[in-house]
Amino acid sequence: MAPRDHRITLLGKPGCHLCDDARAVIERVAAELGVPWEERDITASPEDQAEYWEMIPVVLIDGVQHDYWRVNENRLREALRR
């Protein structure tokens, strides 16, 4: 599977400094590898809040949880190359 065949989702909330840090890492890696990504505000979804509130920011790759709190740039890059 090529990196561009994956999709990254960042789950966060407004005013979250860790979310800002995660967004910067995702933007950099996604641009480098040509991977599409999206951001979802968990405050807009009771289901997301119930599941992820204490872990934000949460990074999903193809809908599967990859990381939370701090995003490791090298680990994200390697996961997208699989």
PDB file of N, CA, C and O in Angstrom:
ATOM      1  N   MET A   1       0.849  -1.175   0.000  1.00  0.00           N
ATOM      2  CA  MET A   1       0.000   0.000   0.000  1.00  0.00           C
ATOM      3  C   MET A   1       0.901   1.248   0.000  1.00  0.00           C
ATOM      4  O   MET A   1       1.823   1.351   0.800  1.00  0.00           O
ATOM      5  N   ALA A   2       0.625   2.153  -0.871  1.00  0.00           N
ATOM      6  CA  ALA A   2       1.401   3.394  -0.948  1.00  0.00           C
ATOM      7  C   ALA A   2       0.921   4.365   0.126  1.00  0.00           C
ATOM      8  O   ALA A   2      -0.252   4.338   0.512  1.00  0.00           O
ATOM      9  N   PRO A   3       1.805   5.237   0.621  1.00  0.00           N
ATOM     10  CA  PRO A   3       1.387   6.205   1.638  1.00  0.00           C
ATOM     11  C   PRO A   3       0.138   6.987   1.248  1.00  0.00           C
ATOM     12  O   PRO A   3      -0.742   7.205   2.083  1.00  0.00           O
ATOM     13  N   ARG A   4       0.026   7.385  -0.006  1.00  0.00           N
ATOM     14  CA  ARG A   4      -1.115   8.195  -0.438  1.00  0.00           C
ATOM     15  C   ARG A   4      -2.437   7.431  -0.384  1.00  0.00           C
ATOM     16  O   ARG A   4      -3.504   8.026  -0.495  1.00  0.00           O
ATOM     17  N   ASP A   5      -2.375   6.105  -0.220  1.00  0.00           N
ATOM     18  CA  ASP A   5      -3.586   5.295  -0.111  1.00  0.00           C
ATOM     19  C   ASP A   5      -4.149   5.280   1.311  1.00  0.00           C
ATOM     20  O   ASP A   5      -5.232   4.748   1.537  1.00  0.00           O
ATOM     21  N   HIS A   6      -3.404   5.825   2.258  1.00  0.00           N
ATOM     22  CA  HIS A   6      -3.854   5.926   3.648  1.00  0.00           C
ATOM     23  C   HIS A   6      -4.601   7.243   3.856  1.00  0.00           C
ATOM     24  O   HIS A   6      -4.558   8.131   3.017  1.00  0.00           O
ATOM     25  N   ARG A   7      -5.224   7.368   5.009  1.00  0.00           N
ATOM     26  CA  ARG A   7      -5.863   8.627   5.406  1.00  0.00           C
ATOM     27  C   ARG A   7      -5.621   8.820   6.896  1.00  0.00           C
ATOM     28  O   ARG A   7      -5.857   7.913   7.695  1.00  0.00           O
ATOM     29  N   ILE A   8      -5.174  10.012   7.244  1.00  0.00           N
ATOM     30  CA  ILE A   8      -4.921  10.370   8.639  1.00  0.00           C
ATOM     31  C   ILE A   8      -6.104  11.198   9.139  1.00  0.00           C
ATOM     32  O   ILE A   8      -6.576  12.087   8.440  1.00  0.00           O
ATOM     33  N   THR A   9      -6.523  10.913  10.364  1.00  0.00           N
ATOM     34  CA  THR A   9      -7.538  11.728  11.024  1.00  0.00           C
ATOM     35  C   THR A   9      -6.978  12.171  12.364  1.00  0.00           C
ATOM     36  O   THR A   9      -6.488  11.353  13.143  1.00  0.00           O
ATOM     37  N   LEU A  10      -7.048  13.470  12.607  1.00  0.00           N
ATOM     38  CA  LEU A  10      -6.651  14.042  13.888  1.00  0.00           C
ATOM     39  C   LEU A  10      -7.916  14.372  14.664  1.00  0.00           C
ATOM     40  O   LEU A  10      -8.764  15.127  14.185  1.00  0.00           O
ATOM     41  N   LEU A  11      -8.055  13.792  15.842  1.00  0.00           N
ATOM     42  CA  LEU A  11      -9.171  14.100  16.724  1.00  0.00           C
ATOM     43  C   LEU A  11      -8.663  15.046  17.795  1.00  0.00           C
ATOM     44  O   LEU A  11      -7.705  14.738  18.502  1.00  0.00           O
ATOM     45  N   GLY A  12      -9.292  16.207  17.896  1.00  0.00           N
ATOM     46  CA  GLY A  12      -8.854  17.188  18.867  1.00  0.00           C
ATOM     47  C   GLY A  12     -10.005  18.067  19.299  1.00  0.00           C
ATOM     48  O   GLY A  12     -11.169  17.752  19.067  1.00  0.00           O
ATOM     49  N   LYS A  13      -9.652  19.173  19.954  1.00  0.00           N
ATOM     50  CA  LYS A  13     -10.670  20.133  20.376  1.00  0.00           C
ATOM     51  C   LYS A  13     -10.061  21.526  20.328  1.00  0.00           C
ATOM     52  O   LYS A  13      -8.841  21.685  20.382  1.00  0.00           O
ATOM     53  N   PRO A  14     -10.884  22.545  20.231  1.00  0.00           N
ATOM     54  CA  PRO A  14     -10.382  23.912  20.197  1.00  0.00           C
ATOM     55  C   PRO A  14      -9.613  24.256  21.477  1.00  0.00           C
ATOM     56  O   PRO A  14      -9.962  23.805  22.566  1.00  0.00           O
ATOM     57  N   GLY A  15      -8.535  25.026  21.313  1.00  0.00           N
ATOM     58  CA  GLY A  15      -7.760  25.483  22.451  1.00  0.00           C
ATOM     59  C   GLY A  15      -6.798  24.461  23.027  1.00  0.00           C
ATOM     60  O   GLY A  15      -6.232  24.674  24.090  1.00  0.00           O
ATOM     61  N   CYS A  16      -6.596  23.373  22.358  1.00  0.00           N
ATOM     62  CA  CYS A  16      -5.725  22.293  22.833  1.00  0.00           C
ATOM     63  C   CYS A  16      -4.322  22.485  22.259  1.00  0.00           C
ATOM     64  O   CYS A  16      -4.115  22.318  21.051  1.00  0.00           O
ATOM     65  N   HIS A  17      -3.345  22.825  23.120  1.00  0.00           N
ATOM     66  CA  HIS A  17      -1.989  23.052  22.612  1.00  0.00           C
ATOM     67  C   HIS A  17      -1.331  21.773  22.110  1.00  0.00           C
ATOM     68  O   HIS A  17      -0.546  21.805  21.167  1.00  0.00           O
ATOM     69  N   LEU A  18      -1.656  20.629  22.696  1.00  0.00           N
ATOM     70  CA  LEU A  18      -1.112  19.370  22.190  1.00  0.00           C
ATOM     71  C   LEU A  18      -1.683  19.060  20.804  1.00  0.00           C
ATOM     72  O   LEU A  18      -0.999  18.478  19.959  1.00  0.00           O
ATOM     73  N   CYS A  19      -2.932  19.478  20.569  1.00  0.00           N
ATOM     74  CA  CYS A  19      -3.542  19.300  19.248  1.00  0.00           C
ATOM     75  C   CYS A  19      -2.812  20.150  18.214  1.00  0.00           C
ATOM     76  O   CYS A  19      -2.599  19.709  17.082  1.00  0.00           O
ATOM     77  N   ASP A  20      -2.418  21.355  18.607  1.00  0.00           N
ATOM     78  CA  ASP A  20      -1.651  22.218  17.708  1.00  0.00           C
ATOM     79  C   ASP A  20      -0.326  21.568  17.340  1.00  0.00           C
ATOM     80  O   ASP A  20       0.089  21.576  16.178  1.00  0.00           O
ATOM     81  N   ASP A  21       0.335  20.968  18.335  1.00  0.00           N
ATOM     82  CA  ASP A  21       1.600  20.277  18.084  1.00  0.00           C
ATOM     83  C   ASP A  21       1.395  19.085  17.155  1.00  0.00           C
ATOM     84  O   ASP A  21       2.166  18.870  16.218  1.00  0.00           O
ATOM     85  N   ALA A  22       0.344  18.310  17.410  1.00  0.00           N
ATOM     86  CA  ALA A  22       0.046  17.140  16.580  1.00  0.00           C
ATOM     87  C   ALA A  22      -0.269  17.567  15.151  1.00  0.00           C
ATOM     88  O   ALA A  22       0.187  16.930  14.189  1.00  0.00           O
ATOM     89  N   ARG A  23      -1.025  18.638  15.000  1.00  0.00           N
ATOM     90  CA  ARG A  23      -1.383  19.139  13.671  1.00  0.00           C
ATOM     91  C   ARG A  23      -0.127  19.493  12.870  1.00  0.00           C
ATOM     92  O   ARG A  23      -0.021  19.192  11.683  1.00  0.00           O
ATOM     93  N   ALA A  24       0.829  20.133  13.514  1.00  0.00           N
ATOM     94  CA  ALA A  24       2.072  20.514  12.824  1.00  0.00           C
ATOM     95  C   ALA A  24       2.822  19.285  12.328  1.00  0.00           C
ATOM     96  O   ALA A  24       3.323  19.270  11.199  1.00  0.00           O
ATOM     97  N   VAL A  25       2.890  18.245  13.145  1.00  0.00           N
ATOM     98  CA  VAL A  25       3.567  17.006  12.744  1.00  0.00           C
ATOM     99  C   VAL A  25       2.820  16.364  11.581  1.00  0.00           C
ATOM    100  O   VAL A  25       3.422  15.960  10.577  1.00  0.00           O
ATOM    101  N   ILE A  26       1.505  16.264  11.702  1.00  0.00           N
ATOM    102  CA  ILE A  26       0.701  15.641  10.648  1.00  0.00           C
ATOM    103  C   ILE A  26       0.815  16.417   9.346  1.00  0.00           C
ATOM    104  O   ILE A  26       0.979  15.813   8.280  1.00  0.00           O
ATOM    105  N   GLU A  27       0.720  17.725   9.403  1.00  0.00           N
ATOM    106  CA  GLU A  27       0.844  18.539   8.188  1.00  0.00           C
ATOM    107  C   GLU A  27       2.172  18.280   7.490  1.00  0.00           C
ATOM    108  O   GLU A  27       2.229  18.122   6.276  1.00  0.00           O
ATOM    109  N   ARG A  28       3.237  18.220   8.262  1.00  0.00           N
ATOM    110  CA  ARG A  28       4.575  18.012   7.701  1.00  0.00           C
ATOM    111  C   ARG A  28       4.694  16.631   7.046  1.00  0.00           C
ATOM    112  O   ARG A  28       5.116  16.498   5.897  1.00  0.00           O
ATOM    113  N   VAL A  29       4.306  15.582   7.776  1.00  0.00           N
ATOM    114  CA  VAL A  29       4.434  14.215   7.269  1.00  0.00           C
ATOM    115  C   VAL A  29       3.477  13.983   6.103  1.00  0.00           C
ATOM    116  O   VAL A  29       3.855  13.379   5.085  1.00  0.00           O
ATOM    117  N   ALA A  30       2.249  14.451   6.209  1.00  0.00           N
ATOM    118  CA  ALA A  30       1.268  14.264   5.135  1.00  0.00           C
ATOM    119  C   ALA A  30       1.724  14.953   3.855  1.00  0.00           C
ATOM    120  O   ALA A  30       1.596  14.384   2.760  1.00  0.00           O
ATOM    121  N   ALA A  31       2.271  16.153   3.964  1.00  0.00           N
ATOM    122  CA  ALA A  31       2.758  16.868   2.782  1.00  0.00           C
ATOM    123  C   ALA A  31       3.941  16.127   2.158  1.00  0.00           C
ATOM    124  O   ALA A  31       4.015  15.983   0.932  1.00  0.00           O
ATOM    125  N   GLU A  32       4.824  15.642   2.989  1.00  0.00           N
ATOM    126  CA  GLU A  32       6.006  14.919   2.505  1.00  0.00           C
ATOM    127  C   GLU A  32       5.626  13.645   1.742  1.00  0.00           C
ATOM    128  O   GLU A  32       6.199  13.337   0.702  1.00  0.00           O
ATOM    129  N   LEU A  33       4.640  12.910   2.274  1.00  0.00           N
ATOM    130  CA  LEU A  33       4.282  11.609   1.701  1.00  0.00           C
ATOM    131  C   LEU A  33       3.053  11.648   0.788  1.00  0.00           C
ATOM    132  O   LEU A  33       2.682  10.627   0.215  1.00  0.00           O
ATOM    133  N   GLY A  34       2.400  12.793   0.691  1.00  0.00           N
ATOM    134  CA  GLY A  34       1.212  12.904  -0.155  1.00  0.00           C
ATOM    135  C   GLY A  34       0.002  12.203   0.412  1.00  0.00           C
ATOM    136  O   GLY A  34      -0.826  11.671  -0.335  1.00  0.00           O
ATOM    137  N   VAL A  35      -0.113  12.207   1.731  1.00  0.00           N
ATOM    138  CA  VAL A  35      -1.211  11.517   2.406  1.00  0.00           C
ATOM    139  C   VAL A  35      -2.329  12.511   2.728  1.00  0.00           C
ATOM    140  O   VAL A  35      -2.072  13.554   3.326  1.00  0.00           O
ATOM    141  N   PRO A  36      -3.571  12.197   2.378  1.00  0.00           N
ATOM    142  CA  PRO A  36      -4.673  13.078   2.755  1.00  0.00           C
ATOM    143  C   PRO A  36      -4.931  12.972   4.256  1.00  0.00           C
ATOM    144  O   PRO A  36      -4.701  11.929   4.865  1.00  0.00           O
ATOM    145  N   TRP A  37      -5.396  14.088   4.812  1.00  0.00           N
ATOM    146  CA  TRP A  37      -5.726  14.062   6.234  1.00  0.00           C
ATOM    147  C   TRP A  37      -6.881  15.000   6.520  1.00  0.00           C
ATOM    148  O   TRP A  37      -7.192  15.870   5.730  1.00  0.00           O
ATOM    149  N   GLU A  38      -7.513  14.762   7.656  1.00  0.00           N
ATOM    150  CA  GLU A  38      -8.633  15.577   8.090  1.00  0.00           C
ATOM    151  C   GLU A  38      -8.528  15.774   9.596  1.00  0.00           C
ATOM    152  O   GLU A  38      -7.813  15.039  10.274  1.00  0.00           O
ATOM    153  N   GLU A  39      -9.248  16.751  10.080  1.00  0.00           N
ATOM    154  CA  GLU A  39      -9.297  17.005  11.513  1.00  0.00           C
ATOM    155  C   GLU A  39     -10.747  16.997  11.956  1.00  0.00           C
ATOM    156  O   GLU A  39     -11.605  17.565  11.284  1.00  0.00           O
ATOM    157  N   ARG A  40     -11.011  16.330  13.085  1.00  0.00           N
ATOM    158  CA  ARG A  40     -12.359  16.282  13.652  1.00  0.00           C
ATOM    159  C   ARG A  40     -12.331  16.850  15.059  1.00  0.00           C
ATOM    160  O   ARG A  40     -11.476  16.489  15.862  1.00  0.00           O
ATOM    161  N   ASP A  41     -13.280  17.713  15.341  1.00  0.00           N
ATOM    162  CA  ASP A  41     -13.451  18.308  16.664  1.00  0.00           C
ATOM    163  C   ASP A  41     -14.295  17.347  17.491  1.00  0.00           C
ATOM    164  O   ASP A  41     -15.468  17.134  17.194  1.00  0.00           O
ATOM    165  N   ILE A  42     -13.710  16.771  18.542  1.00  0.00           N
ATOM    166  CA  ILE A  42     -14.459  15.783  19.309  1.00  0.00           C
ATOM    167  C   ILE A  42     -15.614  16.398  20.095  1.00  0.00           C
ATOM    168  O   ILE A  42     -16.514  15.670  20.501  1.00  0.00           O
ATOM    169  N   THR A  43     -15.592  17.711  20.282  1.00  0.00           N
ATOM    170  CA  THR A  43     -16.708  18.332  21.003  1.00  0.00           C
ATOM    171  C   THR A  43     -17.990  18.325  20.176  1.00  0.00           C
ATOM    172  O   THR A  43     -19.064  18.585  20.705  1.00  0.00           O
ATOM    173  N   ALA A  44     -17.883  17.996  18.891  1.00  0.00           N
ATOM    174  CA  ALA A  44     -19.055  17.939  18.012  1.00  0.00           C
ATOM    175  C   ALA A  44     -19.676  16.545  17.977  1.00  0.00           C
ATOM    176  O   ALA A  44     -20.720  16.356  17.348  1.00  0.00           O
ATOM    177  N   SER A  45     -19.065  15.597  18.664  1.00  0.00           N
ATOM    178  CA  SER A  45     -19.551  14.221  18.599  1.00  0.00           C
ATOM    179  C   SER A  45     -19.556  13.579  19.986  1.00  0.00           C
ATOM    180  O   SER A  45     -18.489  13.338  20.562  1.00  0.00           O
ATOM    181  N   PRO A  46     -20.726  13.262  20.533  1.00  0.00           N
ATOM    182  CA  PRO A  46     -20.776  12.583  21.835  1.00  0.00           C
ATOM    183  C   PRO A  46     -20.024  11.252  21.830  1.00  0.00           C
ATOM    184  O   PRO A  46     -19.405  10.888  22.829  1.00  0.00           O
ATOM    185  N   GLU A  47     -20.048  10.554  20.697  1.00  0.00           N
ATOM    186  CA  GLU A  47     -19.342   9.274  20.606  1.00  0.00           C
ATOM    187  C   GLU A  47     -17.831   9.479  20.700  1.00  0.00           C
ATOM    188  O   GLU A  47     -17.139   8.754  21.416  1.00  0.00           O
ATOM    189  N   ASP A  48     -17.318  10.465  19.955  1.00  0.00           N
ATOM    190  CA  ASP A  48     -15.881  10.758  20.024  1.00  0.00           C
ATOM    191  C   ASP A  48     -15.482  11.209  21.424  1.00  0.00           C
ATOM    192  O   ASP A  48     -14.445  10.801  21.940  1.00  0.00           O
ATOM    193  N   GLN A  49     -16.314  12.046  22.044  1.00  0.00           N
ATOM    194  CA  GLN A  49     -16.013  12.511  23.400  1.00  0.00           C
ATOM    195  C   GLN A  49     -15.924  11.346  24.378  1.00  0.00           C
ATOM    196  O   GLN A  49     -14.994  11.275  25.190  1.00  0.00           O
ATOM    197  N   ALA A  50     -16.894  10.448  24.296  1.00  0.00           N
ATOM    198  CA  ALA A  50     -16.930   9.311  25.218  1.00  0.00           C
ATOM    199  C   ALA A  50     -15.705   8.413  25.047  1.00  0.00           C
ATOM    200  O   ALA A  50     -15.149   7.922  26.029  1.00  0.00           O
ATOM    201  N   GLU A  51     -15.270   8.234  23.818  1.00  0.00           N
ATOM    202  CA  GLU A  51     -14.163   7.307  23.555  1.00  0.00           C
ATOM    203  C   GLU A  51     -12.784   7.936  23.715  1.00  0.00           C
ATOM    204  O   GLU A  51     -11.856   7.285  24.183  1.00  0.00           O
ATOM    205  N   TYR A  52     -12.640   9.199  23.333  1.00  0.00           N
ATOM    206  CA  TYR A  52     -11.301   9.771  23.216  1.00  0.00           C
ATOM    207  C   TYR A  52     -10.986  10.960  24.125  1.00  0.00           C
ATOM    208  O   TYR A  52      -9.868  11.459  24.105  1.00  0.00           O
ATOM    209  N   TRP A  53     -11.949  11.451  24.909  1.00  0.00           N
ATOM    210  CA  TRP A  53     -11.771  12.704  25.637  1.00  0.00           C
ATOM    211  C   TRP A  53     -10.454  12.785  26.405  1.00  0.00           C
ATOM    212  O   TRP A  53      -9.742  13.778  26.346  1.00  0.00           O
ATOM    213  N   GLU A  54     -10.087  11.762  27.124  1.00  0.00           N
ATOM    214  CA  GLU A  54      -8.894  11.805  27.965  1.00  0.00           C
ATOM    215  C   GLU A  54      -7.611  11.492  27.208  1.00  0.00           C
ATOM    216  O   GLU A  54      -6.531  11.481  27.813  1.00  0.00           O
ATOM    217  N   MET A  55      -7.701  11.266  25.917  1.00  0.00           N
ATOM    218  CA  MET A  55      -6.513  10.918  25.143  1.00  0.00           C
ATOM    219  C   MET A  55      -6.122  11.970  24.113  1.00  0.00           C
ATOM    220  O   MET A  55      -5.089  11.816  23.458  1.00  0.00           O
ATOM    221  N   ILE A  56      -6.908  13.019  23.919  1.00  0.00           N
ATOM    222  CA  ILE A  56      -6.646  13.931  22.812  1.00  0.00           C
ATOM    223  C   ILE A  56      -5.306  14.642  22.964  1.00  0.00           C
ATOM    224  O   ILE A  56      -4.868  14.900  24.082  1.00  0.00           O
ATOM    225  N   PRO A  57      -4.676  14.907  21.859  1.00  0.00           N
ATOM    226  CA  PRO A  57      -5.090  14.586  20.495  1.00  0.00           C
ATOM    227  C   PRO A  57      -4.888  13.102  20.194  1.00  0.00           C
ATOM    228  O   PRO A  57      -3.973  12.470  20.708  1.00  0.00           O
ATOM    229  N   VAL A  58      -5.750  12.591  19.354  1.00  0.00           N
ATOM    230  CA  VAL A  58      -5.677  11.203  18.923  1.00  0.00           C
ATOM    231  C   VAL A  58      -5.485  11.200  17.416  1.00  0.00           C
ATOM    232  O   VAL A  58      -6.136  11.945  16.693  1.00  0.00           O
ATOM    233  N   VAL A  59      -4.576  10.350  16.957  1.00  0.00           N
ATOM    234  CA  VAL A  59      -4.325  10.208  15.523  1.00  0.00           C
ATOM    235  C   VAL A  59      -4.812   8.830  15.086  1.00  0.00           C
ATOM    236  O   VAL A  59      -4.444   7.813  15.685  1.00  0.00           O
ATOM    237  N   LEU A  60      -5.651   8.834  14.064  1.00  0.00           N
ATOM    238  CA  LEU A  60      -6.121   7.598  13.453  1.00  0.00           C
ATOM    239  C   LEU A  60      -5.484   7.472  12.073  1.00  0.00           C
ATOM    240  O   LEU A  60      -5.340   8.464  11.364  1.00  0.00           O
ATOM    241  N   ILE A  61      -5.125   6.272  11.719  1.00  0.00           N
ATOM    242  CA  ILE A  61      -4.702   5.975  10.350  1.00  0.00           C
ATOM    243  C   ILE A  61      -5.711   4.983   9.805  1.00  0.00           C
ATOM    244  O   ILE A  61      -5.882   3.900  10.376  1.00  0.00           O
ATOM    245  N   ASP A  62      -6.390   5.378   8.757  1.00  0.00           N
ATOM    246  CA  ASP A  62      -7.432   4.540   8.153  1.00  0.00           C
ATOM    247  C   ASP A  62      -8.469   4.109   9.189  1.00  0.00           C
ATOM    248  O   ASP A  62      -8.945   2.977   9.181  1.00  0.00           O
ATOM    249  N   GLY A  63      -8.787   5.016  10.111  1.00  0.00           N
ATOM    250  CA  GLY A  63      -9.814   4.754  11.108  1.00  0.00           C
ATOM    251  C   GLY A  63      -9.358   3.974  12.327  1.00  0.00           C
ATOM    252  O   GLY A  63     -10.141   3.720  13.230  1.00  0.00           O
ATOM    253  N   VAL A  64      -8.088   3.593  12.375  1.00  0.00           N
ATOM    254  CA  VAL A  64      -7.551   2.813  13.487  1.00  0.00           C
ATOM    255  C   VAL A  64      -6.636   3.710  14.322  1.00  0.00           C
ATOM    256  O   VAL A  64      -5.770   4.399  13.770  1.00  0.00           O
ATOM    257  N   GLN A  65      -6.811   3.659  15.630  1.00  0.00           N
ATOM    258  CA  GLN A  65      -5.999   4.498  16.507  1.00  0.00           C
ATOM    259  C   GLN A  65      -4.525   4.180  16.338  1.00  0.00           C
ATOM    260  O   GLN A  65      -4.098   3.029  16.411  1.00  0.00           O
ATOM    261  N   HIS A  66      -3.752   5.232  16.111  1.00  0.00           N
ATOM    262  CA  HIS A  66      -2.310   5.086  15.933  1.00  0.00           C
ATOM    263  C   HIS A  66      -1.550   5.663  17.122  1.00  0.00           C
ATOM    264  O   HIS A  66      -0.610   5.063  17.625  1.00  0.00           O
ATOM    265  N   ASP A  67      -1.905   6.860  17.557  1.00  0.00           N
ATOM    266  CA  ASP A  67      -1.183   7.562  18.613  1.00  0.00           C
ATOM    267  C   ASP A  67      -2.136   8.441  19.392  1.00  0.00           C
ATOM    268  O   ASP A  67      -3.234   8.744  18.924  1.00  0.00           O
ATOM    269  N   TYR A  68      -1.721   8.874  20.567  1.00  0.00           N
ATOM    270  CA  TYR A  68      -2.473   9.863  21.328  1.00  0.00           C
ATOM    271  C   TYR A  68      -1.517  10.658  22.207  1.00  0.00           C
ATOM    272  O   TYR A  68      -0.375  10.271  22.402  1.00  0.00           O
ATOM    273  N   TRP A  69      -1.979  11.787  22.678  1.00  0.00           N
ATOM    274  CA  TRP A  69      -1.248  12.794  23.453  1.00  0.00           C
ATOM    275  C   TRP A  69      -0.117  13.427  22.659  1.00  0.00           C
ATOM    276  O   TRP A  69      -0.190  14.583  22.309  1.00  0.00           O
ATOM    277  N   ARG A  70       0.914  12.697  22.376  1.00  0.00           N
ATOM    278  CA  ARG A  70       2.056  13.211  21.609  1.00  0.00           C
ATOM    279  C   ARG A  70       2.211  12.354  20.354  1.00  0.00           C
ATOM    280  O   ARG A  70       2.175  11.129  20.436  1.00  0.00           O
ATOM    281  N   VAL A  71       2.407  13.009  19.227  1.00  0.00           N
ATOM    282  CA  VAL A  71       2.562  12.287  17.963  1.00  0.00           C
ATOM    283  C   VAL A  71       4.048  12.191  17.648  1.00  0.00           C
ATOM    284  O   VAL A  71       4.734  13.202  17.541  1.00  0.00           O
ATOM    285  N   ASN A  72       4.513  10.976  17.505  1.00  0.00           N
ATOM    286  CA  ASN A  72       5.903  10.744  17.152  1.00  0.00           C
ATOM    287  C   ASN A  72       6.022  10.795  15.626  1.00  0.00           C
ATOM    288  O   ASN A  72       5.447   9.963  14.926  1.00  0.00           O
ATOM    289  N   GLU A  73       6.763  11.781  15.136  1.00  0.00           N
ATOM    290  CA  GLU A  73       6.860  12.004  13.694  1.00  0.00           C
ATOM    291  C   GLU A  73       7.425  10.793  12.949  1.00  0.00           C
ATOM    292  O   GLU A  73       6.887  10.381  11.915  1.00  0.00           O
ATOM    293  N   ASN A  74       8.488  10.212  13.456  1.00  0.00           N
ATOM    294  CA  ASN A  74       9.096   9.060  12.773  1.00  0.00           C
ATOM    295  C   ASN A  74       8.171   7.844  12.786  1.00  0.00           C
ATOM    296  O   ASN A  74       8.072   7.134  11.785  1.00  0.00           O
ATOM    297  N   ARG A  75       7.506   7.626  13.895  1.00  0.00           N
ATOM    298  CA  ARG A  75       6.577   6.494  13.990  1.00  0.00           C
ATOM    299  C   ARG A  75       5.399   6.671  13.029  1.00  0.00           C
ATOM    300  O   ARG A  75       4.967   5.717  12.383  1.00  0.00           O
ATOM    301  N   LEU A  76       4.895   7.892  12.911  1.00  0.00           N
ATOM    302  CA  LEU A  76       3.803   8.174  11.967  1.00  0.00           C
ATOM    303  C   LEU A  76       4.259   7.938  10.543  1.00  0.00           C
ATOM    304  O   LEU A  76       3.577   7.273   9.761  1.00  0.00           O
ATOM    305  N   ARG A  77       5.415   8.441  10.201  1.00  0.00           N
ATOM    306  CA  ARG A  77       5.958   8.274   8.846  1.00  0.00           C
ATOM    307  C   ARG A  77       6.104   6.787   8.512  1.00  0.00           C
ATOM    308  O   ARG A  77       5.719   6.341   7.427  1.00  0.00           O
ATOM    309  N   GLU A  78       6.660   6.019   9.432  1.00  0.00           N
ATOM    310  CA  GLU A  78       6.858   4.585   9.182  1.00  0.00           C
ATOM    311  C   GLU A  78       5.523   3.849   9.030  1.00  0.00           C
ATOM    312  O   GLU A  78       5.391   2.983   8.170  1.00  0.00           O
ATOM    313  N   ALA A  79       4.542   4.194   9.832  1.00  0.00           N
ATOM    314  CA  ALA A  79       3.228   3.534   9.740  1.00  0.00           C
ATOM    315  C   ALA A  79       2.578   3.803   8.382  1.00  0.00           C
ATOM    316  O   ALA A  79       1.900   2.934   7.830  1.00  0.00           O
ATOM    317  N   LEU A  80       2.813   4.980   7.839  1.00  0.00           N
ATOM    318  CA  LEU A  80       2.217   5.336   6.548  1.00  0.00           C
ATOM    319  C   LEU A  80       2.930   4.682   5.375  1.00  0.00           C
ATOM    320  O   LEU A  80       2.389   4.616   4.280  1.00  0.00           O
ATOM    321  N   ARG A  81       4.109   4.208   5.588  1.00  0.00           N
ATOM    322  CA  ARG A  81       4.864   3.544   4.519  1.00  0.00           C
ATOM    323  C   ARG A  81       4.560   2.055   4.433  1.00  0.00           C
ATOM    324  O   ARG A  81       5.080   1.372   3.558  1.00  0.00           O
ATOM    325  N   ARG A  82       3.737   1.560   5.325  1.00  0.00           N
ATOM    326  CA  ARG A  82       3.389   0.117   5.318  1.00  0.00           C
ATOM    327  C   ARG A  82       2.233  -0.153   4.394  1.00  0.00           C
ATOM    328  O   ARG A  82       1.371   0.574   4.174  1.00  0.00           O
TER     329      ARG A  82
END
